[in-house]
Amino acid sequence: MTQLETTRITVLTVPDCPNAPLVRERIAEAFEGRTVPVEWTEVQDAEEATRRGMTGSPTLLLDGSDPFSHDSLRPSLSCRLYRHADGTTDGAPAIADLRRVLAESGV
């Protein structure tokens, strides 16, 4: 079994998250045509967000850990913004950042 087959990839969103299509597109591009199972979970309330480690929508988890987390993030149902290397922000990790964290996790 390869690391790709054993690493659990989960994306947590709120219902009707406006950034869900963007993160889905970037994840697909980061995998460069490989078919990879991704679990998509809609988080319904603050208790569930806390339990699952959701720090805004969308939150990407690799084996239950958020590779984009930092100390100032707290559990939240709010929209999440990701800062990119060029200083811009938007609602999903940059493709290069996704590729980096996936490679670091062995995917």
Short mmCIF file of C-alpha atoms in Angstrom, two decimals:
data_model
loop_
_atom_site.label_atom_id
_atom_site.label_comp_id
_atom_site.label_asym_id
_atom_site.label_seq_id
_atom_site.Cartn_x
_atom_site.Cartn_y
_atom_site.Cartn_z
CA MET A 1 0.00 0.00 0.00
CA THR A 2 1.41 3.41 -0.96
CA GLN A 3 1.34 6.53 1.21
CA LEU A 4 -1.24 7.97 -1.18
CA GLU A 5 -3.53 5.04 -0.38
CA THR A 6 -3.06 5.45 3.37
CA THR A 7 -3.09 9.23 3.84
CA ARG A 8 -6.61 10.41 4.68
CA ILE A 9 -7.47 13.71 2.97
CA THR A 10 -10.50 15.56 4.32
CA VAL A 11 -11.95 18.93 3.40
CA LEU A 12 -14.27 20.55 5.92
CA THR A 13 -16.70 23.19 4.71
CA VAL A 14 -19.85 24.91 5.86
CA PRO A 15 -23.00 24.27 3.81
CA ASP A 16 -22.96 26.27 0.56
CA CYS A 17 -19.36 27.40 1.13
CA PRO A 18 -18.51 29.81 -1.71
CA ASN A 19 -14.88 28.61 -1.66
CA ALA A 20 -15.64 24.88 -1.95
CA PRO A 21 -15.48 24.88 -5.78
CA LEU A 22 -12.14 26.75 -5.70
CA VAL A 23 -10.51 24.36 -3.21
CA ARG A 24 -11.88 21.34 -5.13
CA GLU A 25 -10.38 22.71 -8.37
CA ARG A 26 -7.00 23.42 -6.77
CA ILE A 27 -6.82 20.01 -5.10
CA ALA A 28 -7.52 18.33 -8.45
CA GLU A 29 -4.82 20.42 -10.12
CA ALA A 30 -2.34 19.72 -7.31
CA PHE A 31 -2.78 15.98 -7.90
CA GLU A 32 -1.90 16.49 -11.58
CA GLY A 33 -4.51 14.11 -12.99
CA ARG A 34 -4.14 11.36 -10.37
CA THR A 35 -7.36 10.09 -8.87
CA VAL A 36 -7.15 10.56 -5.13
CA PRO A 37 -9.94 9.96 -2.63
CA VAL A 38 -10.91 13.11 -0.77
CA GLU A 39 -13.58 13.10 1.93
CA TRP A 40 -15.79 16.21 1.74
CA THR A 41 -17.60 16.97 5.01
CA GLU A 42 -20.09 19.74 5.70
CA VAL A 43 -19.78 20.99 9.27
CA GLN A 44 -23.10 22.07 10.74
CA ASP A 45 -22.29 23.81 14.03
CA ALA A 46 -19.54 25.29 16.21
CA GLU A 47 -19.30 22.17 18.39
CA GLU A 48 -18.59 20.01 15.36
CA ALA A 49 -16.09 22.59 14.05
CA THR A 50 -14.21 22.41 17.34
CA ARG A 51 -14.32 18.61 17.46
CA ARG A 52 -13.05 18.23 13.88
CA GLY A 53 -10.45 21.02 14.01
CA MET A 54 -12.12 23.26 11.46
CA THR A 55 -10.61 26.75 11.51
CA GLY A 56 -12.79 28.27 8.85
CA SER A 57 -14.30 27.05 5.62
CA PRO A 58 -12.66 25.37 3.83
CA THR A 59 -10.21 23.53 6.08
CA LEU A 60 -7.99 20.84 4.55
CA LEU A 61 -6.88 18.02 6.85
CA LEU A 62 -4.20 15.43 6.14
CA ASP A 63 -4.65 12.50 8.51
CA GLY A 64 -6.68 14.79 10.76
CA SER A 65 -4.11 17.62 10.92
CA ASP A 66 -4.34 21.02 9.27
CA PRO A 67 -1.04 21.67 7.43
CA PHE A 68 -1.99 25.33 6.97
CA SER A 69 -2.82 26.01 10.61
CA HIS A 70 -1.07 28.63 12.69
CA ASP A 71 -1.34 29.77 16.29
CA SER A 72 -3.86 32.56 15.67
CA LEU A 73 -6.47 30.27 14.09
CA ARG A 74 -9.35 29.09 16.28
CA PRO A 75 -12.25 26.73 15.53
CA SER A 76 -14.75 28.61 13.40
CA LEU A 77 -17.61 28.34 10.94
CA SER A 78 -16.47 31.52 9.19
CA CYS A 79 -14.94 31.81 5.74
CA ARG A 80 -11.23 31.08 5.81
CA LEU A 81 -8.63 33.04 3.88
CA TYR A 82 -5.27 31.60 2.86
CA ARG A 83 -2.25 33.88 2.43
CA HIS A 84 -0.08 33.14 -0.59
CA ALA A 85 3.66 33.65 -1.13
CA ASP A 86 3.00 36.83 -3.12
CA GLY A 87 1.04 38.35 -0.21
CA THR A 88 -2.41 37.94 -1.76
CA THR A 89 -5.20 36.02 -0.05
CA ASP A 90 -8.19 34.03 -1.20
CA GLY A 91 -10.41 31.20 -0.08
CA ALA A 92 -8.18 28.21 -0.87
CA PRO A 93 -4.52 27.24 -0.56
CA ALA A 94 -2.38 28.01 -3.62
CA ILE A 95 -1.66 25.03 -5.85
CA ALA A 96 2.08 25.25 -5.09
CA ASP A 97 1.32 25.21 -1.35
CA LEU A 98 -0.98 22.21 -1.77
CA ARG A 99 1.69 20.34 -3.72
CA ARG A 100 4.25 21.15 -1.02
CA VAL A 101 2.14 19.89 1.93
CA LEU A 102 1.06 16.81 -0.01
CA ALA A 103 4.69 15.98 -0.85
CA GLU A 104 5.73 16.57 2.77
CA SER A 105 3.04 14.12 3.88
CA GLY A 106 4.22 11.56 1.36
CA VAL A 107 1.25 11.86 -0.99
#
